[in-house]
Amino acid sequence: METRRAESFSDGVFAVAITVLVFNLLPIARHGIKFDELVRDAWPQYAGYVVSFLTIGIMWLNHHTLMAQLAKVDRITLVINTFLLMGVVAVPFPTALVADNLAHGTKVESARLAAVVYGLLLIAISIAYSGLWMYVAAKQDTLGARKIRTPLEATIRFSAGLLGYVAGTLVAAFGSPYVAMVIFAAIAVYYLFDHLPDPTGKDGGLPAAGVPGSTSDYDGGPPAG
Amino acid sequence: METRRAESFSDGVFAVAITVLVFNLLPIARHGIKFDELVRDAWPQYAGYVVSFLTIGIMWLNHHTLMAQLAKVDRITLVINTFLLMGVVAVPFPTALVADNLAHGTKVESARLAAVVYGLLLIAISIAYSGLWMYVAAKQDTLGARKIRTPLEATIRFSAGLLGYVAGTLVAAFGSPYVAMVIFAAIAVYYLFDHLPDPTGKDGGLPAAGVPGSTSDYDGGPPAG
Amino acid sequence: METRRAESFSDGVFAVAITVLVFNLLPIARHGIKFDELVRDAWPQYAGYVVSFLTIGIMWLNHHTLMAQLAKVDRITLVINTFLLMGVVAVPFPTALVADNLAHGTKVESARLAAVVYGLLLIAISIAYSGLWMYVAAKQDTLGARKIRTPLEATIRFSAGLLGYVAGTLVAAFGSPYVAMVIFAAIAVYYLFDHLPDPTGKDGGLPAAGVPGSTSDYDGGPPAG
Amino acid sequence: METRRAESFSDGVFAVAITVLVFNLLPIARHGIKFDELVRDAWPQYAGYVVSFLTIGIMWLNHHTLMAQLAKVDRITLVINTFLLMGVVAVPFPTALVADNLAHGTKVESARLAAVVYGLLLIAISIAYSGLWMYVAAKQDTLGARKIRTPLEATIRFSAGLLGYVAGTLVAAFGSPYVAMVIFAAIAVYYLFDHLPDPTGKDGGLPAAGVPGSTSDYDGGPPAG
C-alpha cells in the first residue's frame, strides 16, 4: 500500500481523536453557570484537555516523522499501526476519568485509579509505537525510501520516553496522582520542543528555501508517543 | 469521478466511524470511580471497542485494496459505496448494544438480541462489500487500471468471510451470545493477519525498495468486510 | 485558492456530518434491551438515519461534481460554500427531531413540526447549492477549467429538486408528516440513481479504461442537494 | 515537514471542530417538541451555532491562506499550530456555555460569564494566530516559497481583528453580553467578505482561467482568527 493513503487515514483518525477531547469540556456548560463551577470545579477538565491535546499532537508529529521515511507500507506495518491508532483513539476515555476524579472532594483512591489508567494507556501506545519503529527500522531496505539514521541512538532516546510514562504511572500508583499528571504533562512539553531543528541545518531539519522535499525533515530523534 | 476523491471521502468516513467507538467508553468515566466499576463491570465495553475497532480497521484495509485497483469510479460504484459506508458508520450502534447487554446481570434474551443485531449489521456490510466487489470485477475493463486477478478464487474466499458472520449470528440467536462475539473477534483477527505479503514477492505484496507504485499491493485476496 | 484544498476541507466536513448521524442511534442502546424497544419503538430513528445518510451522501456527490469543474475557487465561492456546509452539518439536528417525534404515541403537532423543520433545512441547503451553482456558472470563464454545459437545462432540473423539497415541506405542514418523510426519501433515492452514466459515453460519464481524468465525469445534470 | 501534510491534519481538525458545533443543537430535539421550545427557547443555540460556524470557517480560510505561502514548515511552526488548533477545537465549549446562558430567564451574571469566556477563547486563538503569522513572516526566507507582501500593513489589519475581540470581551464583562455576541458575529461577517478578490486582479486574487496555481491567491490581508 502506498504510504500516502495510510497516512491520510491515520491523519483523519488523529484529527478526530484530538477533537473528541472537547467532549470532556461540553458537560461543564450548564444553564446558570457560576464562576466557581467554571473555574474551581472544572480545572481538572481543562488540565486534562491541554495535556491530552499536546500528547496526541506530539504522537501525530512523531507518526508523521516515521511514515515520511517510508515509500511503501506492508501488511504488518498496517497491523501495528491499527493497534497504535486503537490506543490513540482511546485517549479521551482516561482523560475523562482523570477529569472526573482529580477535582477536590474526590477520594484519593479514585484519583489514583484514574491516573494509573491514563498512564497505562500511554505506556501501551508507547509500546505500539516502539514496535512500529523497530519493525520499520528492521525492514527499511524494503519499505524505506530514505536511510533511517542512528536507529540505536533513536531506540535509546525512545526508551527514555517510555520510561517517563512508566515512572509517571508508578508515581500515580504509589505516590500522588497529581504529581503523576504533572509528569505526563512535562513529558508532552519536553517532546514538543525536543526536536527543534538545528539552525545550521546539520540535522537536516530545515530545507533550503523554495526547495520542497529537497532534504529529509527527519532528525534522527526517537518517537515519543 | 476520480478514485482519489471517492477514496478521500471514504477514508474520512472510516476514520470518523472508527473514532466514534470511543464514545462507548466515555460513560464509564464517573466521579468516584472504583476498581470494580472500571474493570469487572466495564469489560464488555472494552471488548466491544477492540472487536469493532479491528473490524472497521480491516474493512478500511479491504476498501483501500479494492479502490486501489480502479482508475475511475462510476455512479453505480458510488451508490454501492454509499450503502457500504452507511453500514460502517452504524457499527458503533450495535457495539453499544452489545456493551450494554453482555455484562453480568443482564438477561440472556437481551444479550442474545444485541449479538444478533451486531451480526446482522456485519452481514449487511459484507453483502454491500460483496456487491461492490462483484460489480467492480465485472466492470474492470472500463473502471480498472490494473487487471484484477483470480476473481473466482477471491469470491470463494470472500464467501468464507460472509459465512463466518452468518455462523456467528446463528450462534448468537440459538446458542451463546458470548461465543458469537468470540467468533466475530476471531474473524477480525484472522483477516488482520491473513494477507501478510509473501516475502518472495510472488503475490506482488512487497515492491522493490524505493520504487513506490511500481507493483500492485493487491494479492488477489477477497474482501473480508 | 486551489480547488483541491477547498474540496479537502469540504470532504472532511461532509464525512464528519454524515457520521454524526449515528449519534441518533446510540441512545437506543440500553441495558436490558427488548425486541419491541429495538424494532417497534426505534423505527423512526432507523428511517431518519437512512434518509439523512442518503441525502448527505448525494449532497456530497453533487458537491464533488460541481467542484470538479473548477480550476480555482474565489472568495465568494468559499463564502457560499461555508453557508452550504453550515446547512449540511446541521442535518443531524432535524433528523433527531424527526426520529423523536414520529414514533407512535407522539402528538401529530410535534411530528408535523419536526418534519417541517427537516424540510426547511433541506430547502435552505438547496438554495445555498443553487446559489453556488449559479455563481460558478456565471463565473466559469475565470474559475472553470472545463466548459460547464447546458446551464439552462441544469438549472431547470435543479429547480425540480428544490420544488420537491418545497412540496414535501408543504405536505408536512398541511398534510401528513409521514408522507412528507416518504417524499424526502423518494427524492434522495431518485437522485441516487438519476445520473447513472450513459454507457455510450455520450454524457462523458465513463472514461476510457486506464485514462484517468481524460474526460469529464460531469453529465450536465443539476445539483440535487 | 512538508506543508501538505500539516495542512491535511489541520484541515481534518478544523472540519471536525466545525462539525462538533451541531452537538449543541441535538439536545433541542425532544419527544413531543413544541413550537415555543423549538423557536423561542432555543434561539441562543441557533445563534451560537451560526456565529461559531462562521468564526471557525474564517479561521480555516485564514489558516489556509497562511499555510499556502509556505513550502515547508519547521518544528516551531508546528508547535504554534498545535496551540492554535487547541483553541479552535475548544470553540464548541464556550458556544455551549453561551447557548445555555443567553436564553430568557437566565441571570445576567451567567450570561456575562459565558460571553466573557467566549471572548477570551477568541482572543487566545487570535494571539496564537498572531504568533504564527509573525513567526512565519520572520522566517519567510527559509520557510516560504512566495514572498509575503506588506507584513506591516497586514499586522496592523490583524491587530484590528484582535482589538475587536478585546472590545467584545470588555462589553461582555462590563456591558451587555448580548451586545458582545453581536460584536463577535459582526467580526465574523466582516472578515467573511473583507477579502473579496479585486476584479482587476491587482491583489492577485483571481488567476487567469484554466491556469491553476499560476498566481498567488494571497492578497496581503491579515489573519482574522
PDB file of N, CA and C in Angstrom, chain A residues 11-65:
ATOM      1  N   ASP A  11      -4.038  10.244   9.638  1.00  0.00           N
ATOM      2  CA  ASP A  11      -4.257  11.673   9.902  1.00  0.00           C
ATOM      3  C   ASP A  11      -5.693  11.937  10.308  1.00  0.00           C
ATOM      4  N   GLY A  12      -6.615  11.321   9.581  1.00  0.00           N
ATOM      5  CA  GLY A  12      -8.024  11.506   9.902  1.00  0.00           C
ATOM      6  C   GLY A  12      -8.339  11.012  11.302  1.00  0.00           C
ATOM      7  N   VAL A  13      -7.813   9.837  11.634  1.00  0.00           N
ATOM      8  CA  VAL A  13      -8.070   9.274  12.959  1.00  0.00           C
ATOM      9  C   VAL A  13      -7.472  10.173  14.045  1.00  0.00           C
ATOM     10  N   PHE A  14      -6.240  10.615  13.843  1.00  0.00           N
ATOM     11  CA  PHE A  14      -5.626  11.530  14.814  1.00  0.00           C
ATOM     12  C   PHE A  14      -6.459  12.812  14.953  1.00  0.00           C
ATOM     13  N   ALA A  15      -6.887  13.351  13.824  1.00  0.00           N
ATOM     14  CA  ALA A  15      -7.629  14.616  13.853  1.00  0.00           C
ATOM     15  C   ALA A  15      -8.945  14.459  14.612  1.00  0.00           C
ATOM     16  N   VAL A  16      -9.641  13.337  14.398  1.00  0.00           N
ATOM     17  CA  VAL A  16     -10.905  13.145  15.107  1.00  0.00           C
ATOM     18  C   VAL A  16     -10.642  12.878  16.585  1.00  0.00           C
ATOM     19  N   ALA A  17      -9.653  12.038  16.875  1.00  0.00           N
ATOM     20  CA  ALA A  17      -9.372  11.687  18.275  1.00  0.00           C
ATOM     21  C   ALA A  17      -9.019  12.934  19.077  1.00  0.00           C
ATOM     22  N   ILE A  18      -8.227  13.825  18.481  1.00  0.00           N
ATOM     23  CA  ILE A  18      -7.817  15.033  19.207  1.00  0.00           C
ATOM     24  C   ILE A  18      -9.020  15.956  19.409  1.00  0.00           C
ATOM     25  N   THR A  19      -9.960  15.925  18.473  1.00  0.00           N
ATOM     26  CA  THR A  19     -11.124  16.802  18.591  1.00  0.00           C
ATOM     27  C   THR A  19     -12.146  16.250  19.576  1.00  0.00           C
ATOM     28  N   VAL A  20     -12.172  14.921  19.729  1.00  0.00           N
ATOM     29  CA  VAL A  20     -13.109  14.315  20.674  1.00  0.00           C
ATOM     30  C   VAL A  20     -12.837  14.809  22.097  1.00  0.00           C
ATOM     31  N   LEU A  21     -11.614  15.263  22.348  1.00  0.00           N
ATOM     32  CA  LEU A  21     -11.278  15.755  23.698  1.00  0.00           C
ATOM     33  C   LEU A  21     -12.212  16.870  24.155  1.00  0.00           C
ATOM     34  N   VAL A  22     -12.756  17.641  23.205  1.00  0.00           N
ATOM     35  CA  VAL A  22     -13.628  18.751  23.611  1.00  0.00           C
ATOM     36  C   VAL A  22     -14.925  18.234  24.249  1.00  0.00           C
ATOM     37  N   PHE A  23     -15.268  16.976  23.982  1.00  0.00           N
ATOM     38  CA  PHE A  23     -16.486  16.437  24.598  1.00  0.00           C
ATOM     39  C   PHE A  23     -16.351  16.297  26.111  1.00  0.00           C
ATOM     40  N   ASN A  24     -15.117  16.323  26.610  1.00  0.00           N
ATOM     41  CA  ASN A  24     -14.937  16.341  28.061  1.00  0.00           C
ATOM     42  C   ASN A  24     -15.190  17.726  28.640  1.00  0.00           C
ATOM     43  N   LEU A  25     -15.188  18.743  27.788  1.00  0.00           N
ATOM     44  CA  LEU A  25     -15.458  20.105  28.270  1.00  0.00           C
ATOM     45  C   LEU A  25     -16.949  20.438  28.201  1.00  0.00           C
ATOM     46  N   LEU A  26     -17.652  19.859  27.212  1.00  0.00           N
ATOM     47  CA  LEU A  26     -19.041  20.264  26.982  1.00  0.00           C
ATOM     48  C   LEU A  26     -19.940  20.130  28.215  1.00  0.00           C
ATOM     49  N   PRO A  27     -19.791  19.075  29.042  1.00  0.00           N
ATOM     50  CA  PRO A  27     -20.702  18.974  30.199  1.00  0.00           C
ATOM     51  C   PRO A  27     -20.517  20.095  31.227  1.00  0.00           C
ATOM     52  N   ILE A  28     -19.386  20.802  31.151  1.00  0.00           N
ATOM     53  CA  ILE A  28     -19.197  21.937  32.077  1.00  0.00           C
ATOM     54  C   ILE A  28     -20.251  23.008  31.799  1.00  0.00           C
ATOM     55  N   ALA A  29     -20.627  23.131  30.530  1.00  0.00           N
ATOM     56  CA  ALA A  29     -21.600  24.162  30.146  1.00  0.00           C
ATOM     57  C   ALA A  29     -22.973  23.811  30.713  1.00  0.00           C
ATOM     58  N   ARG A  30     -23.451  24.648  31.605  1.00  0.00           N
ATOM     59  CA  ARG A  30     -24.747  24.420  32.233  1.00  0.00           C
ATOM     60  C   ARG A  30     -25.517  25.724  32.268  1.00  0.00           C
ATOM     61  N   HIS A  31     -26.819  25.600  32.291  1.00  0.00           N
ATOM     62  CA  HIS A  31     -27.692  26.745  32.491  1.00  0.00           C
ATOM     63  C   HIS A  31     -27.395  27.361  33.859  1.00  0.00           C
ATOM     64  N   GLY A  32     -27.235  28.678  33.907  1.00  0.00           N
ATOM     65  CA  GLY A  32     -26.995  29.357  35.181  1.00  0.00           C
ATOM     66  C   GLY A  32     -25.617  29.086  35.752  1.00  0.00           C
ATOM     67  N   ILE A  33     -24.616  29.033  34.876  1.00  0.00           N
ATOM     68  CA  ILE A  33     -23.243  28.726  35.283  1.00  0.00           C
ATOM     69  C   ILE A  33     -22.729  29.784  36.265  1.00  0.00           C
ATOM     70  N   LYS A  34     -21.955  29.346  37.257  1.00  0.00           N
ATOM     71  CA  LYS A  34     -21.324  30.274  38.212  1.00  0.00           C
ATOM     72  C   LYS A  34     -19.817  30.221  38.066  1.00  0.00           C
ATOM     73  N   PHE A  35     -19.163  31.288  38.501  1.00  0.00           N
ATOM     74  CA  PHE A  35     -17.720  31.392  38.351  1.00  0.00           C
ATOM     75  C   PHE A  35     -17.001  30.201  38.982  1.00  0.00           C
ATOM     76  N   ASP A  36     -17.433  29.827  40.183  1.00  0.00           N
ATOM     77  CA  ASP A  36     -16.770  28.726  40.871  1.00  0.00           C
ATOM     78  C   ASP A  36     -16.905  27.405  40.115  1.00  0.00           C
ATOM     79  N   GLU A  37     -18.092  27.170  39.556  1.00  0.00           N
ATOM     80  CA  GLU A  37     -18.289  25.952  38.779  1.00  0.00           C
ATOM     81  C   GLU A  37     -17.384  25.942  37.547  1.00  0.00           C
ATOM     82  N   LEU A  38     -17.213  27.129  36.985  1.00  0.00           N
ATOM     83  CA  LEU A  38     -16.484  27.223  35.718  1.00  0.00           C
ATOM     84  C   LEU A  38     -14.977  27.128  35.930  1.00  0.00           C
ATOM     85  N   VAL A  39     -14.499  27.617  37.074  1.00  0.00           N
ATOM     86  CA  VAL A  39     -13.053  27.683  37.269  1.00  0.00           C
ATOM     87  C   VAL A  39     -12.579  26.678  38.312  1.00  0.00           C
ATOM     88  N   ARG A  40     -13.052  26.813  39.539  1.00  0.00           N
ATOM     89  CA  ARG A  40     -12.521  25.983  40.621  1.00  0.00           C
ATOM     90  C   ARG A  40     -12.884  24.503  40.424  1.00  0.00           C
ATOM     91  N   ASP A  41     -14.131  24.248  40.050  1.00  0.00           N
ATOM     92  CA  ASP A  41     -14.574  22.857  39.947  1.00  0.00           C
ATOM     93  C   ASP A  41     -14.106  22.186  38.663  1.00  0.00           C
ATOM     94  N   ALA A  42     -13.899  22.967  37.627  1.00  0.00           N
ATOM     95  CA  ALA A  42     -13.666  22.357  36.311  1.00  0.00           C
ATOM     96  C   ALA A  42     -12.199  22.342  35.893  1.00  0.00           C
ATOM     97  N   TRP A  43     -11.288  22.807  36.776  1.00  0.00           N
ATOM     98  CA  TRP A  43      -9.896  22.868  36.316  1.00  0.00           C
ATOM     99  C   TRP A  43      -9.353  21.512  35.887  1.00  0.00           C
ATOM    100  N   PRO A  44      -9.734  20.371  36.508  1.00  0.00           N
ATOM    101  CA  PRO A  44      -9.152  19.118  36.001  1.00  0.00           C
ATOM    102  C   PRO A  44      -9.577  18.831  34.558  1.00  0.00           C
ATOM    103  N   GLN A  45     -10.772  19.288  34.190  1.00  0.00           N
ATOM    104  CA  GLN A  45     -11.202  19.121  32.793  1.00  0.00           C
ATOM    105  C   GLN A  45     -10.264  19.894  31.849  1.00  0.00           C
ATOM    106  N   TYR A  46      -9.983  21.144  32.209  1.00  0.00           N
ATOM    107  CA  TYR A  46      -9.107  21.942  31.344  1.00  0.00           C
ATOM    108  C   TYR A  46      -7.700  21.357  31.298  1.00  0.00           C
ATOM    109  N   ALA A  47      -7.196  20.979  32.495  1.00  0.00           N
ATOM    110  CA  ALA A  47      -5.845  20.410  32.550  1.00  0.00           C
ATOM    111  C   ALA A  47      -5.769  19.137  31.701  1.00  0.00           C
ATOM    112  N   GLY A  48      -6.769  18.284  31.864  1.00  0.00           N
ATOM    113  CA  GLY A  48      -6.787  17.048  31.089  1.00  0.00           C
ATOM    114  C   GLY A  48      -6.846  17.332  29.592  1.00  0.00           C
ATOM    115  N   TYR A  49      -7.659  18.337  29.224  1.00  0.00           N
ATOM    116  CA  TYR A  49      -7.769  18.715  27.812  1.00  0.00           C
ATOM    117  C   TYR A  49      -6.406  19.124  27.254  1.00  0.00           C
ATOM    118  N   VAL A  50      -5.703  19.987  27.982  1.00  0.00           N
ATOM    119  CA  VAL A  50      -4.421  20.507  27.486  1.00  0.00           C
ATOM    120  C   VAL A  50      -3.377  19.390  27.398  1.00  0.00           C
ATOM    121  N   VAL A  51      -3.255  18.597  28.461  1.00  0.00           N
ATOM    122  CA  VAL A  51      -2.229  17.544  28.469  1.00  0.00           C
ATOM    123  C   VAL A  51      -2.506  16.522  27.365  1.00  0.00           C
ATOM    124  N   SER A  52      -3.760  16.090  27.246  1.00  0.00           N
ATOM    125  CA  SER A  52      -4.065  15.078  26.231  1.00  0.00           C
ATOM    126  C   SER A  52      -3.960  15.656  24.821  1.00  0.00           C
ATOM    127  N   PHE A  53      -4.317  16.930  24.660  1.00  0.00           N
ATOM    128  CA  PHE A  53      -4.204  17.551  23.339  1.00  0.00           C
ATOM    129  C   PHE A  53      -2.741  17.587  22.897  1.00  0.00           C
ATOM    130  N   LEU A  54      -1.876  18.030  23.810  1.00  0.00           N
ATOM    131  CA  LEU A  54      -0.449  18.072  23.472  1.00  0.00           C
ATOM    132  C   LEU A  54       0.084  16.667  23.222  1.00  0.00           C
ATOM    133  N   THR A  55      -0.350  15.712  24.036  1.00  0.00           N
ATOM    134  CA  THR A  55       0.146  14.341  23.877  1.00  0.00           C
ATOM    135  C   THR A  55      -0.259  13.758  22.525  1.00  0.00           C
ATOM    136  N   ILE A  56      -1.529  13.906  22.161  1.00  0.00           N
ATOM    137  CA  ILE A  56      -1.958  13.389  20.855  1.00  0.00           C
ATOM    138  C   ILE A  56      -1.282  14.174  19.727  1.00  0.00           C
ATOM    139  N   GLY A  57      -1.139  15.488  19.925  1.00  0.00           N
ATOM    140  CA  GLY A  57      -0.474  16.305  18.909  1.00  0.00           C
ATOM    141  C   GLY A  57       0.938  15.822  18.635  1.00  0.00           C
ATOM    142  N   ILE A  58       1.668  15.506  19.704  1.00  0.00           N
ATOM    143  CA  ILE A  58       3.041  15.020  19.538  1.00  0.00           C
ATOM    144  C   ILE A  58       3.055  13.630  18.921  1.00  0.00           C
ATOM    145  N   MET A  59       2.104  12.797  19.340  1.00  0.00           N
ATOM    146  CA  MET A  59       2.019  11.472  18.719  1.00  0.00           C
ATOM    147  C   MET A  59       1.824  11.610  17.213  1.00  0.00           C
ATOM    148  N   TRP A  60       0.987  12.567  16.820  1.00  0.00           N
ATOM    149  CA  TRP A  60       0.781  12.774  15.390  1.00  0.00           C
ATOM    150  C   TRP A  60       2.077  13.198  14.712  1.00  0.00           C
ATOM    151  N   LEU A  61       2.786  14.156  15.336  1.00  0.00           N
ATOM    152  CA  LEU A  61       4.052  14.631  14.764  1.00  0.00           C
ATOM    153  C   LEU A  61       5.024  13.467  14.563  1.00  0.00           C
ATOM    154  N   ASN A  62       5.144  12.630  15.599  1.00  0.00           N
ATOM    155  CA  ASN A  62       6.089  11.524  15.508  1.00  0.00           C
ATOM    156  C   ASN A  62       5.624  10.483  14.499  1.00  0.00           C
ATOM    157  N   HIS A  63       4.318  10.266  14.465  1.00  0.00           N
ATOM    158  CA  HIS A  63       3.769   9.341  13.488  1.00  0.00           C
ATOM    159  C   HIS A  63       4.105   9.816  12.075  1.00  0.00           C
ATOM    160  N   HIS A  64       3.916  11.095  11.843  1.00  0.00           N
ATOM    161  CA  HIS A  64       4.261  11.629  10.529  1.00  0.00           C
ATOM    162  C   HIS A  64       5.737  11.443  10.234  1.00  0.00           C
ATOM    163  N   THR A  65       6.582  11.794  11.226  1.00  0.00           N
ATOM    164  CA  THR A  65       8.027  11.697  11.017  1.00  0.00           C
ATOM    165  C   THR A  65       8.425  10.288  10.606  1.00  0.00           C
TER     166      THR A  65
END
